[in-house]
XYZ file of C-alpha atoms in Angstrom:
641
model
C -18.753 3.158 61.223
C -22.239 2.065 62.539
C -25.107 3.708 60.573
C -28.551 2.779 61.804
C -26.982 0.469 64.462
C -25.370 -1.865 61.965
C -21.662 -2.616 61.941
C -20.098 -2.150 58.464
C -16.458 -2.717 57.726
C -14.667 -3.288 54.382
C -11.253 -4.831 54.394
C -9.438 -3.466 51.314
C -6.712 -6.113 51.575
C -9.016 -9.106 51.966
C -9.496 -9.962 48.312
C -5.931 -9.584 47.390
C -4.803 -11.573 50.398
C -7.378 -14.300 49.799
C -6.402 -14.619 46.123
C -2.791 -14.985 46.994
C -3.572 -17.642 49.520
C -5.701 -19.526 47.021
C -3.043 -19.528 44.548
C -0.566 -20.687 47.172
C -2.998 -23.582 48.097
C -3.166 -24.432 44.369
C 0.543 -24.649 44.031
C 0.922 -26.839 47.125
C -1.921 -29.074 46.111
C -4.077 -28.386 49.177
C -7.877 -28.656 48.876
C -7.630 -29.215 45.151
C -10.465 -31.106 43.497
C -9.564 -31.052 39.808
C -6.590 -32.604 38.044
C -5.580 -31.182 34.624
C -3.420 -33.368 32.383
C -1.690 -31.295 29.728
C 0.551 -33.191 27.322
C 1.855 -35.419 30.212
C 2.071 -32.621 32.798
C -0.257 -32.837 35.784
C -1.701 -29.598 37.273
C -3.893 -29.407 40.401
C -6.468 -26.674 40.916
C -9.803 -25.902 42.494
C -12.865 -26.642 40.477
C -14.929 -23.603 41.649
C -12.146 -21.164 40.673
C -11.689 -22.641 37.186
C -15.408 -22.806 36.611
C -15.654 -19.016 37.271
C -13.055 -18.227 34.574
C -13.561 -20.897 31.880
C -17.078 -21.542 30.459
C -15.487 -24.662 28.828
C -14.427 -26.090 32.169
C -17.742 -24.932 33.730
C -19.629 -27.177 31.304
C -17.418 -30.107 32.003
C -17.667 -29.715 35.788
C -21.372 -29.143 35.583
C -21.904 -32.356 33.765
C -19.522 -34.424 36.061
C -21.604 -36.986 37.740
C -19.028 -37.409 40.521
C -19.192 -33.758 41.759
C -17.701 -34.570 45.135
C -14.555 -36.534 43.897
C -11.625 -35.242 41.957
C -12.374 -34.258 38.319
C -9.963 -35.246 35.607
C -9.592 -33.169 32.421
C -7.083 -34.052 29.725
C -5.619 -31.831 27.003
C -3.355 -33.283 24.399
C -3.140 -30.104 22.185
C -2.193 -27.381 24.591
C 1.127 -26.008 25.823
C 1.618 -26.746 29.562
C 3.378 -23.436 30.104
C 0.439 -21.599 28.457
C -2.049 -23.410 30.661
C 0.007 -22.473 33.786
C -0.225 -18.833 32.661
C -4.028 -19.144 32.497
C -4.163 -20.870 35.902
C -2.288 -17.963 37.388
C -4.571 -15.568 35.721
C -7.598 -17.491 37.108
C -6.243 -17.017 40.662
C -4.733 -13.679 40.393
C -6.334 -11.749 37.563
C -2.868 -11.045 36.300
C -1.777 -12.236 32.832
C 1.971 -12.660 32.515
C 3.443 -14.399 29.529
C 6.752 -14.248 27.637
C 6.218 -12.808 24.169
C 7.207 -16.203 22.641
C 4.448 -17.852 24.622
C 1.504 -15.443 23.791
C 0.290 -17.400 20.784
C 0.143 -20.655 22.831
C -1.772 -18.725 25.593
C -4.255 -17.471 22.995
C -4.718 -21.028 21.794
C -5.312 -22.309 25.271
C -7.669 -19.433 26.028
C -9.637 -20.296 22.835
C -9.995 -23.852 23.923
C -11.123 -22.907 27.418
C -13.431 -20.194 25.984
C -11.749 -17.409 27.990
C -12.763 -14.610 25.556
C -11.235 -11.754 27.453
C -7.775 -13.411 27.535
C -8.124 -14.067 23.780
C -8.782 -10.483 23.110
C -5.882 -9.300 25.288
C -3.525 -11.787 23.586
C -4.755 -10.725 20.179
C -4.189 -7.114 20.933
C -0.748 -7.817 22.148
C 0.028 -9.687 18.914
C -1.220 -6.682 16.852
C 0.955 -4.317 18.851
C 4.026 -6.408 17.976
C 3.142 -6.998 14.340
C 5.296 -5.433 11.653
C 5.931 -5.996 7.904
C 8.162 -9.014 8.617
C 5.717 -10.822 10.796
C 2.237 -9.962 9.580
C 1.968 -12.930 7.215
C 2.832 -15.355 9.992
C 0.363 -13.599 12.391
C -2.337 -13.817 9.666
C -1.807 -17.557 9.286
C -2.258 -17.904 13.055
C -5.370 -15.795 13.150
C -6.848 -17.816 10.300
C -6.021 -21.071 12.134
C -7.742 -19.709 15.141
C -10.797 -18.557 13.130
C -10.573 -15.114 14.794
C -12.389 -12.779 12.407
C -11.594 -9.673 14.540
C -7.970 -10.325 14.417
C -8.009 -11.259 10.698
C -9.810 -8.006 9.814
C -7.227 -5.891 11.648
C -4.282 -7.728 10.132
C -5.789 -7.586 6.686
C -6.281 -3.857 7.158
C -2.525 -3.570 8.002
C -1.602 -5.639 4.929
C -3.719 -3.375 2.726
C -1.733 -0.413 3.866
C 1.620 -1.977 3.569
C 1.381 -4.621 0.841
C 4.402 -3.487 -1.347
C 6.689 -3.430 1.799
C 5.400 -6.839 2.928
C 5.854 -8.294 -0.585
C 9.605 -8.051 -0.065
C 9.704 -10.016 3.116
C 10.746 -13.637 3.454
C 7.378 -14.966 4.673
C 5.614 -13.378 1.777
C 8.089 -14.810 -0.656
C 7.448 -18.306 0.649
C 3.729 -18.155 -0.223
C 2.413 -20.188 -3.109
C 2.061 -18.136 -6.297
C -0.506 -17.976 -9.116
C 1.093 -16.259 -12.151
C -1.284 -14.903 -14.739
C -0.319 -13.494 -18.149
C -3.432 -11.679 -19.609
C -3.346 -10.940 -23.311
C -5.095 -7.742 -24.171
C -6.951 -7.123 -27.329
C -5.943 -3.925 -29.217
C -6.929 -0.704 -27.409
C -8.231 -2.674 -24.412
C -7.094 -2.103 -20.851
C -7.529 -4.153 -17.719
C -10.578 -3.345 -15.626
C -10.378 -1.883 -12.136
C -8.919 -3.972 -9.325
C -12.212 -5.058 -8.005
C -13.723 -6.327 -11.229
C -10.312 -7.708 -12.334
C -9.957 -9.959 -9.424
C -13.650 -10.970 -9.348
C -13.016 -12.299 -12.865
C -9.695 -14.052 -11.769
C -11.350 -15.697 -8.716
C -14.159 -16.978 -10.909
C -11.733 -18.314 -13.401
C -9.844 -20.130 -10.741
C -13.188 -21.589 -9.360
C -14.216 -22.828 -12.791
C -10.777 -24.293 -13.461
C -11.092 -26.333 -10.164
C -14.805 -27.174 -10.292
C -15.395 -27.597 -14.033
C -12.047 -28.807 -15.304
C -10.871 -30.847 -12.336
C -7.648 -28.788 -11.916
C -6.162 -28.462 -8.533
C -4.844 -25.138 -7.231
C -1.400 -26.737 -7.223
C -1.809 -27.521 -10.916
C -2.586 -23.950 -11.706
C 0.460 -22.661 -9.878
C 2.907 -24.929 -11.628
C 3.404 -22.565 -14.565
C 2.301 -19.255 -15.942
C -1.348 -19.349 -16.927
C -2.263 -17.527 -20.096
C -5.656 -15.768 -20.260
C -7.209 -13.406 -22.814
C -9.199 -10.277 -22.130
C -11.236 -9.150 -25.234
C -12.831 -5.809 -26.173
C -16.221 -6.924 -24.958
C -14.823 -7.537 -21.419
C -14.642 -11.251 -21.617
C -11.872 -13.210 -19.902
C -10.981 -16.330 -21.925
C -8.661 -19.252 -21.310
C -5.541 -18.464 -23.327
C -5.250 -22.039 -24.467
C -8.707 -22.061 -26.133
C -8.905 -24.191 -29.235
C -11.612 -23.966 -31.849
C -14.661 -25.916 -30.905
C -13.440 -26.552 -27.428
C -14.921 -23.631 -25.584
C -18.347 -23.596 -24.066
C -20.138 -20.286 -23.501
C -21.749 -19.538 -20.154
C -24.153 -16.607 -20.214
C -23.417 -14.463 -17.189
C -22.978 -10.874 -16.110
C -19.840 -8.843 -16.627
C -18.238 -9.922 -13.410
C -18.131 -13.623 -14.276
C -15.951 -15.510 -16.629
C -17.536 -15.931 -20.018
C -15.611 -18.860 -21.599
C -14.134 -21.941 -19.971
C -11.838 -24.432 -21.718
C -13.154 -27.954 -21.736
C -10.637 -30.555 -20.895
C -10.752 -34.378 -21.131
C -12.111 -35.780 -17.826
C -9.532 -37.270 -15.466
C -9.704 -40.839 -14.500
C -10.195 -40.127 -10.888
C -12.333 -37.066 -11.452
C -15.903 -38.011 -10.464
C -16.928 -34.611 -9.106
C -20.560 -33.646 -9.944
C -21.034 -30.103 -11.070
C -24.387 -28.373 -11.612
C -24.781 -25.230 -13.476
C -27.586 -22.730 -13.080
C -29.458 -21.047 -15.894
C -27.297 -18.002 -15.585
C -24.242 -20.035 -16.100
C -22.688 -19.701 -12.560
C -21.400 -23.010 -11.337
C -22.563 -24.553 -8.049
C -20.176 -27.199 -6.768
C -21.460 -30.124 -4.776
C -20.430 -30.464 -1.142
C -17.658 -32.837 -2.273
C -16.005 -30.138 -4.298
C -16.082 -27.261 -1.935
C -16.514 -26.979 1.752
C -18.400 -23.908 3.087
C -15.274 -23.236 5.241
C -13.157 -22.772 2.134
C -12.650 -19.078 1.817
C -12.238 -17.024 -1.422
C -11.138 -13.531 -0.749
C -8.965 -10.695 -2.051
C -7.000 -9.279 0.940
C -5.001 -6.567 -0.720
C -3.834 -5.586 -4.200
C -1.687 -2.971 -5.733
C -1.335 -1.702 -9.324
C 2.496 -1.720 -9.668
C 2.583 -0.485 -13.115
C 0.017 0.437 -15.956
C -0.602 -3.186 -16.651
C 0.898 -5.121 -13.754
C -0.830 -6.104 -10.549
C 0.212 -7.771 -7.321
C -2.391 -9.288 -5.133
C -2.554 -11.226 -1.759
C -5.625 -13.492 -1.782
C -7.211 -16.435 -0.128
C -8.057 -19.108 -2.768
C -10.059 -22.130 -1.733
C -8.788 -21.540 1.804
C -5.137 -21.124 0.800
C -3.298 -17.936 1.411
C -1.396 -17.187 -1.816
C 0.040 -14.459 -4.070
C -1.365 -13.514 -7.557
C 0.853 -11.939 -10.080
C -1.004 -10.576 -13.061
C 0.540 -8.982 -16.076
C -1.446 -7.502 -18.936
C 0.273 -7.686 -22.341
C -0.760 -6.531 -25.771
C -1.757 -9.569 -27.835
C -0.347 -10.424 -31.213
C -3.832 -11.664 -32.163
C -6.780 -9.360 -32.671
C -9.495 -11.951 -32.903
C -10.855 -13.366 -29.672
C -11.823 -16.610 -31.539
C -8.196 -17.337 -32.419
C -5.722 -18.977 -30.074
C -3.508 -16.327 -28.348
C 0.105 -17.367 -28.641
C 2.499 -16.351 -25.997
C 6.247 -16.908 -25.615
C 7.415 -17.552 -22.125
C 6.663 -14.372 -20.212
C 9.789 -12.344 -19.417
C 7.785 -11.123 -16.350
C 8.081 -14.522 -14.755
C 10.977 -16.464 -16.189
C 14.466 -15.352 -17.137
C 16.699 -17.272 -19.425
C 20.574 -17.062 -19.125
C 22.103 -13.992 -20.746
C 18.732 -12.374 -21.193
C 18.361 -8.597 -21.152
C 14.939 -7.818 -20.017
C 12.856 -4.776 -19.164
C 11.293 -4.808 -15.697
C 8.743 -2.325 -14.382
C 10.495 0.189 -12.197
C 9.721 -0.329 -8.535
C 6.800 1.890 -7.447
C 6.668 4.019 -4.365
C 5.190 2.431 -1.247
C 2.392 5.119 -1.250
C 0.557 6.655 -4.200
C 1.201 10.468 -4.063
C -0.291 13.400 -5.831
C 0.678 17.027 -5.053
C 3.986 15.753 -3.638
C 7.385 17.362 -3.303
C 10.350 15.929 -5.161
C 14.035 16.784 -5.310
C 17.427 15.172 -6.040
C 19.645 14.662 -3.001
C 22.972 12.917 -3.049
C 22.143 10.971 -6.179
C 18.794 9.815 -4.892
C 15.183 10.874 -5.762
C 13.282 12.153 -2.789
C 9.483 11.949 -2.802
C 7.738 13.640 0.139
C 4.162 14.068 1.300
C 1.318 14.525 -1.108
C -2.246 13.151 -1.146
C -3.013 9.429 -1.031
C -6.687 8.556 -1.410
C -7.663 11.883 -0.007
C -5.201 11.496 2.991
C -2.402 13.954 3.464
C 0.895 12.198 3.987
C 3.978 12.826 6.218
C 6.024 9.912 4.921
C 9.065 10.526 2.745
C 10.520 7.950 0.333
C 13.957 7.779 -1.211
C 14.687 6.147 -4.593
C 17.927 4.667 -5.464
C 18.303 4.401 -9.283
C 21.180 1.960 -9.024
C 19.254 -0.504 -6.917
C 15.782 0.366 -8.373
C 14.568 0.395 -4.805
C 12.561 2.727 -2.509
C 13.274 3.152 1.112
C 11.786 5.396 3.835
C 13.657 8.272 5.476
C 12.443 10.213 8.456
C 8.834 11.511 8.035
C 8.066 15.216 7.936
C 6.732 16.684 11.187
C 3.590 17.994 9.384
C 1.329 16.155 6.850
C 1.784 18.159 3.618
C 0.606 18.326 0.097
C 0.383 20.900 -2.679
C 3.883 22.106 -1.980
C 7.296 21.991 -3.620
C 10.648 20.978 -2.247
C 14.174 22.286 -2.911
C 17.731 21.515 -1.869
C 19.811 24.213 -0.329
C 23.285 23.732 0.997
C 22.852 20.025 0.985
C 19.578 20.043 2.991
C 15.928 19.626 1.930
C 13.499 22.402 2.539
C 9.688 22.257 2.412
C 7.485 25.232 3.083
C 3.715 25.969 2.856
C 1.233 23.672 1.225
C -1.913 22.065 2.756
C -2.103 19.530 5.612
C -5.560 18.228 4.518
C -7.462 20.286 7.109
C -6.139 23.754 6.511
C -5.876 24.845 2.836
C -2.775 26.953 3.523
C 0.176 26.429 5.764
C 2.792 28.994 6.803
C 5.145 26.514 8.524
C 8.256 24.918 6.958
C 10.865 22.381 7.856
C 14.314 21.292 6.833
C 15.706 17.803 6.447
C 19.317 17.105 7.615
C 20.594 13.837 5.946
C 23.398 13.479 8.510
C 20.917 12.932 11.384
C 17.932 11.754 9.303
C 15.594 14.261 10.895
C 13.476 17.265 10.187
C 13.711 20.571 12.057
C 11.408 23.609 11.751
C 12.304 26.716 9.849
C 10.956 30.260 10.340
C 7.396 30.508 9.194
C 6.370 32.255 5.968
C 5.227 35.888 6.080
C 1.781 34.671 4.755
C 0.102 31.292 4.393
C 0.919 29.741 1.034
C -0.423 26.741 -0.789
C 0.305 25.608 -4.423
C 3.386 27.848 -4.382
C 6.595 27.264 -6.319
C 9.789 26.665 -4.296
C 13.387 26.825 -5.690
C 16.931 27.331 -4.442
C 18.883 30.035 -6.211
C 22.363 31.511 -5.241
C 22.336 30.120 -1.764
C 18.839 31.272 -0.972
C 15.424 29.782 -0.957
C 12.585 31.327 -3.049
C 8.837 30.769 -2.798
C 6.792 32.116 -5.670
C 3.133 32.572 -6.302
C 0.601 30.279 -4.776
C -3.018 30.469 -3.616
C -4.376 33.105 -1.366
C -5.845 32.089 1.984
C -9.436 32.817 0.963
C -9.846 30.805 -2.274
C -7.993 29.717 -5.447
C -6.976 33.168 -6.604
C -3.370 33.262 -7.615
C -0.691 35.363 -5.914
C 2.019 37.560 -7.339
C 4.025 37.361 -4.094
C 7.735 36.304 -4.197
C 9.636 35.857 -0.877
C 13.259 34.865 -0.336
C 14.714 32.971 2.763
C 18.335 33.544 3.825
C 19.619 30.480 5.715
C 22.327 32.617 7.368
C 20.039 35.257 8.850
C 17.052 32.727 8.991
C 14.703 35.393 7.853
C 12.142 35.949 4.923
C 12.112 39.103 2.822
C 10.119 40.177 -0.125
C 11.181 40.260 -3.761
C 9.717 41.919 -6.828
C 6.219 40.585 -7.498
C 5.226 38.417 -10.528
C 3.750 40.067 -13.665
C 0.885 37.445 -13.546
C -1.065 35.991 -10.536
C -0.412 32.297 -10.574
C -0.697 29.139 -8.532
C 0.087 25.524 -9.185
C 3.054 26.656 -11.366
C 6.221 24.755 -12.072
C 9.395 26.540 -10.762
C 13.072 25.764 -11.277
C 16.549 27.443 -11.602
C 18.621 27.475 -14.729
C 21.676 29.478 -15.678
C 21.452 31.765 -12.616
C 17.755 32.640 -13.361
C 14.518 31.570 -11.726
C 11.776 30.277 -13.976
C 8.031 30.111 -13.162
C 6.042 28.219 -15.746
C 2.345 27.957 -16.393
C -0.070 27.486 -13.505
C -3.410 29.065 -13.183
C -4.977 32.452 -12.498
C -8.094 31.484 -10.512
C -8.952 28.270 -12.475
C -7.821 29.508 -15.889
C -4.760 27.476 -16.897
C -1.775 29.571 -18.141
C 0.842 28.992 -20.839
C 2.871 32.081 -19.910
C 6.286 31.839 -18.482
C 8.370 34.360 -16.358
C 12.003 34.517 -15.620
C 13.508 36.241 -12.552
C 16.930 37.958 -12.570
C 18.249 38.179 -8.990
C 20.848 40.806 -9.980
C 18.230 43.558 -10.781
C 15.221 41.934 -8.920
C 12.972 41.834 -11.973
C 10.574 39.388 -13.540
C 10.340 39.190 -17.363
C 7.789 37.450 -19.491
C 9.418 35.083 -22.062
C 8.131 32.762 -24.766
C 4.963 30.924 -23.677
C 4.489 27.201 -23.684
C 2.672 25.545 -26.508
C 0.083 24.282 -24.012
C -1.530 26.014 -21.171
C -1.372 23.810 -18.056
C -1.351 23.858 -14.191
C 0.083 21.271 -11.849
C 2.909 20.463 -14.263
C 6.418 19.242 -13.239
C 9.713 20.627 -14.457
C 13.322 19.349 -14.572
C 16.540 20.626 -16.048
C 18.570 18.492 -18.510
C 21.441 19.508 -20.737
C 20.930 23.205 -20.156
C 17.178 23.089 -21.063
C 13.880 22.938 -19.242
C 11.555 19.985 -19.510
C 8.049 20.494 -18.487
C 5.645 17.569 -18.328
C 2.145 16.521 -17.391
C -0.299 18.778 -15.519
C -3.971 19.665 -16.078
C -5.104 21.548 -19.097
C -8.510 22.642 -17.748
C -10.394 19.511 -18.661
C -8.129 16.463 -18.061
C -4.700 15.247 -16.929
C -2.115 15.302 -19.674
C 0.974 13.266 -20.549
C 2.524 15.700 -23.083
C 6.024 17.087 -22.403
C 7.683 20.222 -23.925
C 11.243 21.550 -23.815
C 12.468 25.133 -23.502
C 15.782 26.164 -25.071
C 16.884 29.504 -23.370
C 19.359 30.272 -26.132
C 16.495 30.300 -28.701
C 13.800 31.430 -26.305
C 11.365 28.721 -27.719
C 9.440 25.730 -26.707
C 9.289 22.425 -28.549
C 6.944 19.503 -28.042
C 8.773 16.221 -26.969
C 7.806 12.640 -26.507
C 4.791 11.991 -24.245
C 5.027 10.303 -20.897
C 3.473 6.838 -20.849
C 0.863 7.966 -18.235
C -1.036 11.278 -17.815
C 0.175 12.836 -14.649
C -1.129 15.961 -12.853
C 0.496 17.335 -9.789
C 3.348 14.818 -10.190
C 6.989 15.231 -9.394
C 9.507 15.581 -12.240
C 13.160 15.677 -11.195
C 16.628 15.187 -12.693
C 18.680 12.536 -10.801
C 22.238 11.775 -11.998
C 21.482 13.469 -15.372
C 18.421 11.424 -15.830
C 14.816 12.832 -15.787
C 12.205 10.874 -13.674
C 8.482 11.453 -13.404
C 6.886 10.085 -10.246
C 3.327 9.862 -8.737
C 0.606 12.312 -9.599
C -2.973 11.880 -10.630
C -3.941 10.343 -14.007
C -7.579 11.514 -13.926
C -8.887 8.365 -12.320
C -6.516 7.386 -9.566
C -3.461 8.546 -7.509
C -0.263 6.966 -8.871
C 2.755 5.397 -7.191
C 4.464 4.572 -10.420
C 7.633 6.109 -11.837
C 8.983 6.558 -15.345
C 12.195 7.659 -16.946
C 13.062 9.831 -20.002
C 15.551 8.660 -22.667
C 16.782 11.805 -24.531
C 18.376 9.683 -27.340
C 15.084 8.077 -28.308
C 12.927 10.996 -27.012
C 10.809 8.415 -25.230
C 9.570 7.818 -21.768
C 9.454 4.339 -20.239
C 8.229 2.758 -17.009
C 10.846 0.007 -17.373
C 14.366 -0.434 -16.206
C 16.802 -2.887 -17.790
C 17.905 -6.041 -16.063
C 20.772 -8.317 -17.078
C 20.892 -11.936 -16.098
C 23.970 -13.958 -16.651
């Protein structure tokens, strides 16, 4: 084409052809003017090509006085195979590396200041990261000083801490074990403030007392948390504590120890009492950071942190103190949380779910407790967890197809059914699905006749019932009752309830269907109805002692146990039992934690309560009922011989 008399021609193959020829010249050593020596391996290349790709080499070549001779660049800390990958990239724009070599390619790209390659390698590592490898990847990102990579890995760890804590690399990390004695009627503060106090205690122990981090990790450290929110050294002796005036987020007391012979560190304290170490004590590069933490029981915490630049695990256990005065010395026998003696029988906190869940569905399936969906920090979940009481362990099964909360789950003919609920965006769902344990997968079931949220679901006489719930336009309760026949795969209507209700507890006992409590609009109900499938009628029976919505229900020894819920002002922990022979309710032992919208289920003739909302936070904890003592406990017994 010749516009305006000028010849114009573009050879689409020229660049690709020229690049290929340049790379061939490099490999044959022709016209090369730079010699790279990498750990004893010699590589030839063209200075102009490398200068275009590597700012590091550009600076070297630009300062080379002998610009017409052969430049020599030596690397003693790079993998020759990784450098060869980068040379190929410089000539072909194609980055090809075996997965085992990617970290070395990243390191070489960092040295040569090839930022684009660093980013591509980092993204590849993130795509391959899983719960087994994330600690290893974090160590690598920390060594590389890559804040972008670290932030993404730390975000992953925050989401999967409990799963990661069971992996080999996590178990190899150094551990700081803290036993915190609690004054009467005092609870540990929230995660943020708690670990701020812990980090400050570690800093003071190192900077003021001359301890090393290794010293602190040698044995369980005993601390004391008083009613006025002060964290004290558990080994305080009268007259040996110095008070530092500081705000609530800083340690108030520090034990004074005799100075060590080789301890000549100079410490200066400000008027506020916060300690400022000299440069010889702490390098600015030494990081102090909480990466992720989980509250694994009411007074037990697990945390992954960076302390003085060291990635380590913090185990913290709060325990009621035998002492009531903060001036006395707390005495503590060896913590059963950390050390077991032969032939000991101990109580260990039951393993928590991987995810905190409120408004979840629970059921017993093949001797296991199934916990599905629910809300987790305002997110609606698809994941489904399975608890094995024999192993005290949670595992994941196939996730539901739809995120779902505010629903109930039932077992029908050996399969799990979930219907209705909310997905976090739409208040009411009409879809349902069925879990088949043989293939570990969920399949859709016919949709409900109307959208239903906060409805009760139960299996009775080979059919699936959905009762009550919220209407699609607000929180007004419904009287609707529908039944699903798995043979005809169709929904039909049953007799309506006597009282509109949503967020009710529903279960089957003795061939009848029970719907318990709930709310009519927002007014909590104590009333209970029983459905007789033979004559298709609902009958009001004796009401509960307490009005509540969002309660859970389980059957044990021919009786109904209803626990937790919301009484109109706060989440409750109380439990009551219904005896159908006497048509009366009796108050029973309270759960250890208030639980609203929790799951309560009988597994292997044992009642479990799991998840829910305690009024402040979503829960991932589990507790079990002992009918002999009429007590609930978050612990399981372990025997060590």
